[in-house]
mmCIF file of C-alpha atoms and ligand atoms in Angstrom:
data_model
loop_
_atom_site.group_PDB
_atom_site.id
_atom_site.type_symbol
_atom_site.label_atom_id
_atom_site.label_comp_id
_atom_site.label_asym_id
_atom_site.label_seq_id
_atom_site.Cartn_x
_atom_site.Cartn_y
_atom_site.Cartn_z
ATOM 1 C CA MET A 1 19.628 15.970 4.073
ATOM 2 C CA ILE A 2 19.397 19.580 2.701
ATOM 3 C CA VAL A 3 21.745 20.871 -0.142
ATOM 4 C CA SER A 4 21.847 24.135 -1.774
ATOM 5 C CA PRO A 5 21.292 24.221 -5.557
ATOM 6 C CA GLN A 6 24.430 23.697 -7.841
ATOM 7 C CA PRO A 7 24.977 26.386 -10.435
ATOM 8 C CA VAL A 8 23.604 25.355 -13.919
ATOM 9 C CA SER A 9 26.109 23.378 -15.468
ATOM 10 C CA ALA A 10 26.557 21.453 -18.755
ATOM 11 C CA ALA A 11 23.770 18.698 -19.345
ATOM 12 C CA SER A 12 24.047 15.905 -16.974
ATOM 13 C CA ALA A 13 25.841 12.771 -18.431
ATOM 14 C CA SER A 14 23.171 10.455 -19.630
ATOM 15 C CA PHE A 15 21.848 8.117 -17.068
ATOM 16 C CA ASP A 16 23.089 4.941 -18.845
ATOM 17 C CA GLN A 17 26.641 6.355 -18.885
ATOM 18 C CA SER A 18 26.590 7.078 -15.079
ATOM 19 C CA LEU A 19 25.488 3.116 -15.030
ATOM 20 C CA GLY A 20 28.255 2.260 -17.157
ATOM 21 C CA ALA A 21 25.956 0.036 -19.243
ATOM 22 C CA ALA A 22 22.124 -0.435 -20.293
ATOM 23 C CA LEU A 23 20.025 -1.255 -17.165
ATOM 24 C CA THR A 24 19.003 -4.988 -17.594
ATOM 25 C CA LYS A 25 15.556 -6.485 -16.550
ATOM 26 C CA ARG A 26 15.296 -9.374 -14.307
ATOM 27 C CA SER A 27 12.744 -12.174 -14.163
ATOM 28 C CA ILE A 28 9.257 -10.301 -13.224
ATOM 29 C CA ARG A 29 8.078 -10.667 -9.779
ATOM 30 C CA VAL A 30 5.807 -7.595 -9.189
ATOM 31 C CA LEU A 31 3.024 -6.221 -11.311
ATOM 32 C CA GLN A 32 2.037 -2.736 -10.558
ATOM 33 C CA ILE A 33 -1.308 -1.868 -12.069
ATOM 34 C CA ASN A 34 -2.217 1.842 -12.334
ATOM 35 C CA LEU A 35 -6.012 1.687 -12.433
ATOM 36 C CA GLY A 36 -6.627 5.137 -13.694
ATOM 37 C CA LYS A 37 -6.558 8.723 -12.846
ATOM 38 C CA ARG A 38 -9.675 9.381 -10.867
ATOM 39 C CA CYS A 39 -8.872 10.419 -7.290
ATOM 40 C CA ASN A 40 -10.674 12.506 -4.537
ATOM 41 C CA LEU A 41 -7.785 14.643 -3.935
ATOM 42 C CA ALA A 42 -5.368 16.669 -5.955
ATOM 43 C CA CYS A 43 -2.200 16.894 -4.193
ATOM 44 C CA THR A 44 0.556 19.558 -5.454
ATOM 45 C CA HIS A 45 3.274 16.635 -5.617
ATOM 46 C CA CYS A 46 1.213 14.138 -7.545
ATOM 47 C CA HIS A 47 3.271 12.552 -10.265
ATOM 48 C CA VAL A 48 -0.002 11.092 -11.822
ATOM 49 C CA GLU A 49 -1.645 14.612 -12.053
ATOM 50 C CA ALA A 50 -4.630 12.843 -10.642
ATOM 51 C CA GLY A 51 -7.742 14.419 -9.306
ATOM 52 C CA PRO A 52 -11.726 14.408 -9.220
ATOM 53 C CA GLN A 53 -12.298 15.656 -12.660
ATOM 54 C CA ARG A 54 -10.174 12.934 -14.408
ATOM 55 C CA THR A 55 -12.230 10.093 -15.996
ATOM 56 C CA GLU A 56 -9.454 7.826 -17.353
ATOM 57 C CA GLU A 57 -9.896 4.131 -15.898
ATOM 58 C CA LEU A 58 -9.442 0.440 -16.487
ATOM 59 C CA SER A 59 -11.876 -0.891 -19.106
ATOM 60 C CA THR A 60 -13.552 -4.418 -18.677
ATOM 61 C CA GLU A 61 -11.438 -5.969 -21.330
ATOM 62 C CA VAL A 62 -8.118 -4.743 -19.539
ATOM 63 C CA CYS A 63 -9.322 -6.020 -16.190
ATOM 64 C CA ASP A 64 -10.148 -9.461 -17.450
ATOM 65 C CA GLN A 65 -6.620 -9.739 -19.202
ATOM 66 C CA LEU A 66 -5.076 -8.680 -15.867
ATOM 67 C CA ILE A 67 -7.047 -11.495 -13.961
ATOM 68 C CA ASP A 68 -5.694 -13.922 -16.500
ATOM 69 C CA VAL A 69 -2.116 -12.681 -15.912
ATOM 70 C CA ILE A 70 -2.576 -12.836 -12.034
ATOM 71 C CA GLN A 71 -4.078 -16.347 -12.247
ATOM 72 C CA ARG A 72 -1.551 -17.690 -14.922
ATOM 73 C CA PHE A 73 1.946 -16.813 -13.641
ATOM 74 C CA PRO A 74 3.116 -18.385 -10.473
ATOM 75 C CA GLN A 75 6.550 -16.314 -10.626
ATOM 76 C CA LEU A 76 4.313 -13.175 -10.024
ATOM 77 C CA GLU A 77 4.637 -12.738 -6.184
ATOM 78 C CA THR A 78 3.023 -9.363 -5.818
ATOM 79 C CA VAL A 79 0.173 -7.424 -7.144
ATOM 80 C CA ASP A 80 0.416 -3.640 -6.419
ATOM 81 C CA LEU A 81 -2.383 -1.373 -7.000
ATOM 82 C CA THR A 82 -2.003 2.419 -7.681
ATOM 83 C CA GLY A 83 -3.815 5.345 -9.330
ATOM 84 C CA GLY A 84 -5.113 7.878 -8.818
ATOM 85 C CA ALA A 85 -7.064 6.596 -5.915
ATOM 86 C CA PRO A 86 -7.175 3.064 -6.900
ATOM 87 C CA GLU A 87 -10.241 2.196 -5.190
ATOM 88 C CA MET A 88 -12.285 4.665 -7.062
ATOM 89 C CA ASN A 89 -11.179 3.033 -10.358
ATOM 90 C CA TYR A 90 -13.086 0.333 -12.052
ATOM 91 C CA GLY A 91 -11.680 -3.041 -11.565
ATOM 92 C CA PHE A 92 -10.348 -2.522 -7.936
ATOM 93 C CA ARG A 93 -12.219 -5.090 -5.852
ATOM 94 C CA PRO A 94 -12.226 -7.843 -8.743
ATOM 95 C CA LEU A 95 -8.446 -7.497 -9.007
ATOM 96 C CA VAL A 96 -7.891 -7.389 -5.236
ATOM 97 C CA ALA A 97 -10.228 -10.725 -5.049
ATOM 98 C CA ALA A 98 -8.181 -12.436 -7.940
ATOM 99 C CA ALA A 99 -4.835 -11.689 -6.258
ATOM 100 C CA PHE A 100 -6.105 -13.063 -3.065
ATOM 101 C CA ALA A 101 -7.467 -16.152 -4.323
ATOM 102 C CA ALA A 102 -3.987 -16.725 -6.424
ATOM 103 C CA GLN A 103 -2.211 -16.226 -3.039
ATOM 104 C CA LYS A 104 -0.175 -13.085 -4.120
ATOM 105 C CA SER A 105 1.080 -10.443 -1.855
ATOM 106 C CA ILE A 106 -1.420 -7.321 -2.451
ATOM 107 C CA ILE A 107 -0.420 -3.827 -1.979
ATOM 108 C CA VAL A 108 -2.684 -0.808 -2.228
ATOM 109 C CA ARG A 109 -1.507 2.545 -2.536
ATOM 110 C CA SER A 110 -4.306 4.459 -0.665
ATOM 111 C CA ASN A 111 -4.545 8.219 0.285
ATOM 112 C CA LEU A 112 -6.661 7.035 3.270
ATOM 113 C CA THR A 113 -9.178 9.890 3.024
ATOM 114 C CA ILE A 114 -11.071 7.805 0.625
ATOM 115 C CA PHE A 115 -12.604 5.897 3.501
ATOM 116 C CA PHE A 116 -14.636 8.913 4.119
ATOM 117 C CA VAL A 117 -16.085 9.253 0.772
ATOM 118 C CA ASP A 118 -19.552 7.935 0.093
ATOM 119 C CA GLY A 119 -19.721 4.359 -1.162
ATOM 120 C CA PHE A 120 -16.060 3.664 0.031
ATOM 121 C CA GLU A 121 -16.788 3.499 3.968
ATOM 122 C CA ASP A 122 -16.335 -0.379 4.102
ATOM 123 C CA LEU A 123 -12.790 -0.436 2.604
ATOM 124 C CA PRO A 124 -10.877 -0.776 5.720
ATOM 125 C CA GLU A 125 -12.653 -4.089 6.409
ATOM 126 C CA PHE A 126 -12.268 -5.176 2.709
ATOM 127 C CA PHE A 127 -8.680 -4.508 2.936
ATOM 128 C CA ALA A 128 -8.347 -6.584 6.097
ATOM 129 C CA ALA A 129 -10.531 -9.617 4.818
ATOM 130 C CA HIS A 130 -7.926 -9.721 1.706
ATOM 131 C CA ARG A 131 -4.756 -9.258 3.702
ATOM 132 C CA VAL A 132 -4.015 -6.019 1.772
ATOM 133 C CA ARG A 133 -0.996 -4.218 2.671
ATOM 134 C CA VAL A 134 -1.860 -0.458 2.914
ATOM 135 C CA VAL A 135 0.837 1.868 1.751
ATOM 136 C CA ALA A 136 -0.221 5.381 2.454
ATOM 137 C CA SER A 137 0.961 8.832 1.875
ATOM 138 C CA LEU A 138 1.683 10.932 4.943
ATOM 139 C CA PRO A 139 4.285 13.561 4.300
ATOM 140 C CA CYS A 140 4.563 14.721 7.909
ATOM 141 C CA TYR A 141 3.301 13.930 11.358
ATOM 142 C CA LEU A 142 2.267 17.505 11.627
ATOM 143 C CA ALA A 143 -1.097 18.664 10.443
ATOM 144 C CA GLU A 144 0.002 21.948 8.831
ATOM 145 C CA ASN A 145 2.674 20.449 6.756
ATOM 146 C CA VAL A 146 0.305 17.719 5.569
ATOM 147 C CA ASP A 147 -2.642 19.969 4.643
ATOM 148 C CA ARG A 148 -0.340 22.434 2.722
ATOM 149 C CA GLN A 149 0.807 19.588 0.471
ATOM 150 C CA ARG A 150 -2.419 17.373 0.252
ATOM 151 C CA GLY A 151 -5.288 19.848 1.003
ATOM 152 C CA SER A 152 -7.267 21.203 3.924
ATOM 153 C CA GLY A 153 -8.589 18.730 6.401
ATOM 154 C CA VAL A 154 -6.397 15.725 4.833
ATOM 155 C CA PHE A 155 -4.276 15.388 7.877
ATOM 156 C CA ASP A 156 -7.345 14.734 10.499
ATOM 157 C CA ARG A 157 -8.967 12.318 7.914
ATOM 158 C CA SER A 158 -5.638 10.476 7.497
ATOM 159 C CA ILE A 159 -5.413 10.232 11.426
ATOM 160 C CA ALA A 160 -9.019 8.889 11.730
ATOM 161 C CA ALA A 161 -8.315 6.413 8.839
ATOM 162 C CA LEU A 162 -5.189 4.949 10.460
ATOM 163 C CA GLN A 163 -6.929 4.718 13.840
ATOM 164 C CA ARG A 164 -9.778 2.583 12.021
ATOM 165 C CA LEU A 165 -7.066 0.421 10.520
ATOM 166 C CA ASN A 166 -5.406 -0.173 13.868
ATOM 167 C CA ASP A 167 -8.686 -1.036 15.423
ATOM 168 C CA LEU A 168 -9.084 -3.641 12.623
ATOM 169 C CA GLY A 169 -5.510 -5.160 13.634
ATOM 170 C CA TYR A 170 -3.231 -3.108 11.160
ATOM 171 C CA GLY A 171 -0.029 -2.615 12.732
ATOM 172 C CA HIS A 172 -0.429 -5.289 15.329
ATOM 173 C CA ASP A 173 -1.286 -8.533 13.476
ATOM 174 C CA PRO A 174 1.657 -9.634 11.112
ATOM 175 C CA ASN A 175 -0.696 -10.195 8.297
ATOM 176 C CA LEU A 176 -2.126 -6.748 8.394
ATOM 177 C CA VAL A 177 0.739 -4.310 7.441
ATOM 178 C CA ILE A 178 0.342 -0.521 7.076
ATOM 179 C CA ASP A 179 3.226 1.373 5.904
ATOM 180 C CA LEU A 180 3.624 5.283 5.426
ATOM 181 C CA VAL A 181 5.225 7.256 2.850
ATOM 182 C CA TYR A 182 7.298 10.549 3.097
ATOM 183 C CA ASN A 183 8.369 12.651 0.407
ATOM 184 C CA PRO A 184 10.250 16.119 0.857
ATOM 185 C CA PRO A 185 8.614 19.336 -0.024
ATOM 186 C CA ILE A 186 8.537 20.303 -3.682
ATOM 187 C CA PRO A 187 11.999 21.656 -4.437
ATOM 188 C CA SER A 188 12.068 25.647 -4.078
ATOM 189 C CA ARG A 189 14.562 28.250 -4.992
ATOM 190 C CA ASP A 190 16.458 28.175 -1.935
ATOM 191 C CA ARG A 191 17.038 24.664 -1.336
ATOM 192 C CA PHE A 192 16.837 21.341 -2.841
ATOM 193 C CA SER A 193 16.785 17.997 -0.734
ATOM 194 C CA LEU A 194 16.703 14.384 -0.716
ATOM 195 C CA PRO A 195 14.898 12.683 1.996
ATOM 196 C CA PRO A 196 16.431 12.479 5.335
ATOM 197 C CA ASP A 197 17.618 9.016 6.787
ATOM 198 C CA GLN A 198 14.711 6.580 6.397
ATOM 199 C CA ALA A 199 15.306 4.687 9.880
ATOM 200 C CA THR A 200 15.819 7.890 11.786
ATOM 201 C CA LEU A 201 12.538 9.381 10.345
ATOM 202 C CA GLU A 202 10.528 6.378 11.052
ATOM 203 C CA GLN A 203 11.510 6.359 14.774
ATOM 204 C CA ALA A 204 10.276 9.976 14.748
ATOM 205 C CA TYR A 205 7.137 9.165 13.034
ATOM 206 C CA GLN A 206 6.383 6.317 15.396
ATOM 207 C CA GLN A 207 7.136 8.276 18.404
ATOM 208 C CA ARG A 208 5.151 11.446 17.483
ATOM 209 C CA LEU A 209 2.008 9.406 16.068
ATOM 210 C CA LEU A 210 1.783 7.158 19.252
ATOM 211 C CA ALA A 211 2.102 9.977 21.455
ATOM 212 C CA ASP A 212 -0.222 12.504 19.754
ATOM 213 C CA HIS A 213 -2.843 9.883 18.383
ATOM 214 C CA GLY A 214 -2.254 6.515 19.690
ATOM 215 C CA ILE A 215 -1.279 5.133 16.236
ATOM 216 C CA VAL A 216 1.003 2.465 15.278
ATOM 217 C CA PHE A 217 2.221 1.402 11.887
ATOM 218 C CA ASN A 218 4.997 -0.786 10.394
ATOM 219 C CA HIS A 219 7.361 1.115 8.204
ATOM 220 C CA LEU A 220 8.205 4.414 6.967
ATOM 221 C CA LEU A 221 9.057 4.608 3.367
ATOM 222 C CA THR A 222 10.941 7.729 2.145
ATOM 223 C CA ILE A 223 10.750 8.694 -1.587
ATOM 224 C CA THR A 224 12.402 11.252 -3.470
ATOM 225 C CA ASN A 225 10.554 13.898 -5.679
ATOM 226 C CA LEU A 226 11.066 12.880 -9.282
ATOM 227 C CA PRO A 227 11.032 15.746 -11.817
ATOM 228 C CA ILE A 228 7.820 14.447 -13.462
ATOM 229 C CA GLY A 229 4.151 15.162 -13.265
ATOM 230 C CA ARG A 230 2.936 18.139 -10.952
ATOM 231 C CA THR A 231 6.650 18.342 -9.510
ATOM 232 C CA LYS A 232 7.913 18.976 -12.900
ATOM 233 C CA LEU A 233 5.312 21.836 -13.707
ATOM 234 C CA ALA A 234 6.215 23.335 -10.347
ATOM 235 C CA LEU A 235 10.078 23.100 -11.044
ATOM 236 C CA GLN A 236 9.394 24.805 -14.548
ATOM 237 C CA ALA A 237 7.241 27.539 -13.054
ATOM 238 C CA ARG A 238 10.117 28.487 -10.924
ATOM 239 C CA GLN A 239 12.444 27.817 -13.622
ATOM 240 C CA LEU A 240 14.358 25.249 -11.523
ATOM 241 C CA GLU A 241 13.934 21.919 -13.601
ATOM 242 C CA ALA A 242 17.647 21.985 -14.875
ATOM 243 C CA ASP A 243 18.941 22.811 -11.701
ATOM 244 C CA TYR A 244 16.999 20.122 -9.851
ATOM 245 C CA CYS A 245 17.930 17.608 -12.419
ATOM 246 C CA GLN A 246 21.429 18.402 -12.014
ATOM 247 C CA PHE A 247 21.154 18.077 -8.415
ATOM 248 C CA LEU A 248 19.891 14.602 -8.623
ATOM 249 C CA ALA A 249 22.604 13.503 -10.957
ATOM 250 C CA ASP A 250 25.286 14.984 -8.627
ATOM 251 C CA ASN A 251 24.100 12.669 -5.907
ATOM 252 C CA PHE A 252 24.078 9.613 -7.965
ATOM 253 C CA ASN A 253 24.826 6.590 -5.926
ATOM 254 C CA PRO A 254 25.893 3.375 -7.794
ATOM 255 C CA ALA A 255 24.967 1.060 -4.689
ATOM 256 C CA THR A 256 21.320 1.924 -5.549
ATOM 257 C CA VAL A 257 21.258 0.257 -8.703
ATOM 258 C CA ALA A 258 20.775 -3.295 -7.746
ATOM 259 C CA GLY A 259 17.801 -2.601 -5.952
ATOM 260 C CA LEU A 260 16.036 -0.415 -8.579
ATOM 261 C CA MET A 261 12.396 -1.578 -8.669
ATOM 262 C CA CYS A 262 12.049 -1.610 -12.518
ATOM 263 C CA ARG A 263 14.382 -4.430 -12.792
ATOM 264 C CA ASP A 264 11.901 -7.123 -11.540
ATOM 265 C CA GLU A 265 8.586 -5.171 -12.226
ATOM 266 C CA LEU A 266 5.982 -4.516 -14.978
ATOM 267 C CA SER A 267 3.904 -1.535 -14.766
ATOM 268 C CA VAL A 268 0.539 -1.566 -16.518
ATOM 269 C CA ASP A 269 -1.692 1.357 -17.538
ATOM 270 C CA TYR A 270 -5.550 1.538 -17.525
ATOM 271 C CA ARG A 271 -5.398 0.832 -21.434
ATOM 272 C CA GLY A 272 -3.007 -2.306 -21.061
ATOM 273 C CA TYR A 273 0.228 -0.968 -22.003
ATOM 274 C CA LEU A 274 3.320 -1.943 -20.277
ATOM 275 C CA TYR A 275 6.174 0.341 -18.693
ATOM 276 C CA ASP A 276 9.205 -0.518 -16.569
ATOM 277 C CA CYS A 277 7.955 1.537 -13.724
ATOM 278 C CA ASP A 278 5.052 3.917 -12.883
ATOM 279 C CA PHE A 279 7.160 6.768 -13.209
ATOM 280 C CA ASN A 280 7.955 5.795 -16.808
ATOM 281 C CA GLN A 281 4.269 5.413 -17.246
ATOM 282 C CA MET A 282 3.644 9.069 -16.203
ATOM 283 C CA GLU A 283 6.368 10.127 -18.789
ATOM 284 C CA SER A 284 4.705 8.115 -21.514
ATOM 285 C CA ILE A 285 8.056 6.040 -21.797
ATOM 286 C CA PRO A 286 6.735 2.572 -22.904
ATOM 287 C CA ALA A 287 8.552 -0.807 -22.082
ATOM 288 C CA ARG A 288 9.781 -2.371 -25.343
ATOM 289 C CA SER A 289 10.822 -5.870 -26.366
ATOM 290 C CA PRO A 290 14.474 -6.303 -27.742
ATOM 291 C CA ASP A 291 13.379 -5.721 -31.310
ATOM 292 C CA GLY A 292 11.744 -2.497 -30.220
ATOM 293 C CA LYS A 293 8.080 -3.194 -30.018
ATOM 294 C CA ILE A 294 5.760 -1.406 -27.624
ATOM 295 C CA LEU A 295 4.212 -4.015 -25.351
ATOM 296 C CA THR A 296 0.660 -4.738 -23.944
ATOM 297 C CA LEU A 297 -0.950 -7.422 -21.715
ATOM 298 C CA ALA A 298 -2.182 -9.156 -24.846
ATOM 299 C CA ASP A 299 1.523 -9.743 -25.697
ATOM 300 C CA LEU A 300 2.247 -11.273 -22.328
ATOM 301 C CA LEU A 301 -0.813 -13.612 -22.792
ATOM 302 C CA ALA A 302 0.060 -14.528 -26.249
ATOM 303 C CA ALA A 303 3.662 -15.467 -25.606
ATOM 304 C CA ASN A 304 2.619 -16.988 -22.188
ATOM 305 C CA SER A 305 5.571 -15.247 -20.729
ATOM 306 C CA LEU A 306 6.036 -12.114 -18.454
ATOM 307 C CA ASP A 307 9.734 -11.886 -19.472
ATOM 308 C CA LEU A 308 9.633 -10.213 -22.685
ATOM 309 C CA ILE A 309 11.849 -7.157 -21.837
ATOM 310 C CA GLN A 310 15.671 -7.262 -21.649
ATOM 311 C CA THR A 311 16.488 -3.836 -21.047
ATOM 312 C CA VAL A 312 14.751 -1.026 -18.878
ATOM 313 C CA GLN A 313 14.029 2.219 -20.558
ATOM 314 C CA THR A 314 15.757 5.091 -18.880
ATOM 315 C CA ASP A 315 15.827 8.987 -19.011
ATOM 316 C CA ARG A 316 16.901 11.661 -16.749
ATOM 317 C CA HIS A 317 14.298 11.255 -13.877
ATOM 318 C CA CYS A 318 15.952 7.913 -13.293
ATOM 319 C CA TYR A 319 18.633 9.931 -11.364
ATOM 320 C CA GLY A 320 15.800 10.589 -8.825
ATOM 321 C CA CYS A 321 15.776 6.933 -8.064
ATOM 322 C CA THR A 322 19.593 6.742 -7.790
ATOM 323 C CA ALA A 323 20.382 9.823 -5.725
ATOM 324 C CA GLY A 324 21.507 9.306 -2.130
ATOM 325 C CA ALA A 325 20.042 6.512 -0.264
ATOM 326 C CA GLY A 326 17.988 5.860 -3.472
ATOM 327 C CA SER A 327 14.272 5.648 -4.045
ATOM 328 C CA SER A 328 11.512 3.413 -5.097
ATOM 329 C CA CYS A 329 7.864 2.545 -4.258
ATOM 330 C CA GLY A 330 9.369 0.574 -1.543
ATOM 331 C CA GLY A 331 11.277 3.247 -0.100
ATOM 332 C CA ALA A 332 14.968 3.944 0.349
ATOM 333 C CA LEU A 333 17.277 1.425 -1.676
ATOM 334 C CA THR A 334 20.503 1.481 0.507
HETATM 335 S S1 SF4 B 1 -0.793 12.088 -4.763
HETATM 336 FE FE1 SF4 B 1 -2.154 10.213 -4.549
HETATM 337 S S2 SF4 B 1 -3.907 11.043 -3.363
HETATM 338 FE FE2 SF4 B 1 -2.824 12.877 -4.098
HETATM 339 S S3 SF4 B 1 -3.821 13.371 -6.187
HETATM 340 FE FE3 SF4 B 1 -2.018 12.043 -6.646
HETATM 341 S S4 SF4 B 1 -3.058 9.982 -6.607
HETATM 342 FE FE4 SF4 B 1 -4.470 11.365 -5.548
HETATM 343 S S1 SF4 B 2 12.261 5.988 -13.017
HETATM 344 FE FE1 SF4 B 2 13.452 4.726 -11.671
HETATM 345 S S2 SF4 B 2 12.327 2.757 -11.423
HETATM 346 FE FE2 SF4 B 2 11.774 4.001 -13.326
HETATM 347 S S3 SF4 B 2 13.301 3.173 -14.853
HETATM 348 FE FE3 SF4 B 2 14.145 4.963 -13.942
HETATM 349 S S4 SF4 B 2 15.470 3.992 -12.420
HETATM 350 FE FE4 SF4 B 2 14.011 2.530 -12.976
#
């Protein structure tokens, strides 16, 4: 879906006004852990602004608290590990092992190229042994487009990594799931775009990756570029931030609201602070209790409850999740 930018207009109505009410939290089912900002890549669209020079990562104390949370709350169905490259950050393997022992679904958001970095070559086998669902960014099935967004040689290494995962049973065995993520190019002066139809693009990816490289995968997830992180910096450099935010607001789709991931998820940073989602985490918008208190893992453990939040903290970037078919870490919402 390609749409020309709208002329700059009055500020968007606030997101909560578009909803008609504050966005309420439901019972928590998903714990998304951002282990830190270390990454072997430095992609232009990265909302985390991760890279090889970053050093922020989980401490042993926070890791122990996370393991306590994973073991203590049966309502928690899924442990979702992200970063940076989560695999490079302290605590990755102990958290996977704890979640596997507690019979949680485990997701790792992997850039795949980490399989070829010294010390991480055994990751595919580690993932398979713990039935980790791998969610991997591959913004195109053409090498040129991927390398432009993610760096030279990333496409070839991603293809080789997918082939290794296929050899281990990923994409074939129902317990070994590999999903790919598409996000559109960084918004540019002449056009803004939402992701194309997810099912149609998934078919195109499946056909091309199988024909060109013999690769199979389970699902393609389409994700909208939110005006945060490096995308926000790129928009600001092109003086397009206001236009792009208005474009997202103009494409508000109320049918996406019921499925917003923030409603049943807790996002945790490497210091143990809680957020309603990873995007809010990157924008430094903490989750709050009904009396306005900023929450940490220690608060969950002291209260012996995951459900301390009534209302999701929203801001204008939330329009990125509700535009068109909607967007989340699990792809389109409608
Ligand atoms: S988008 Fe992912 S792989 Fe790229 S720099 Fe950010 S965390 Fe690393
Ligand atoms: S950015 Fe998206 S997932 Fe996060 S709080 Fe806003 S609507 Fe919810």
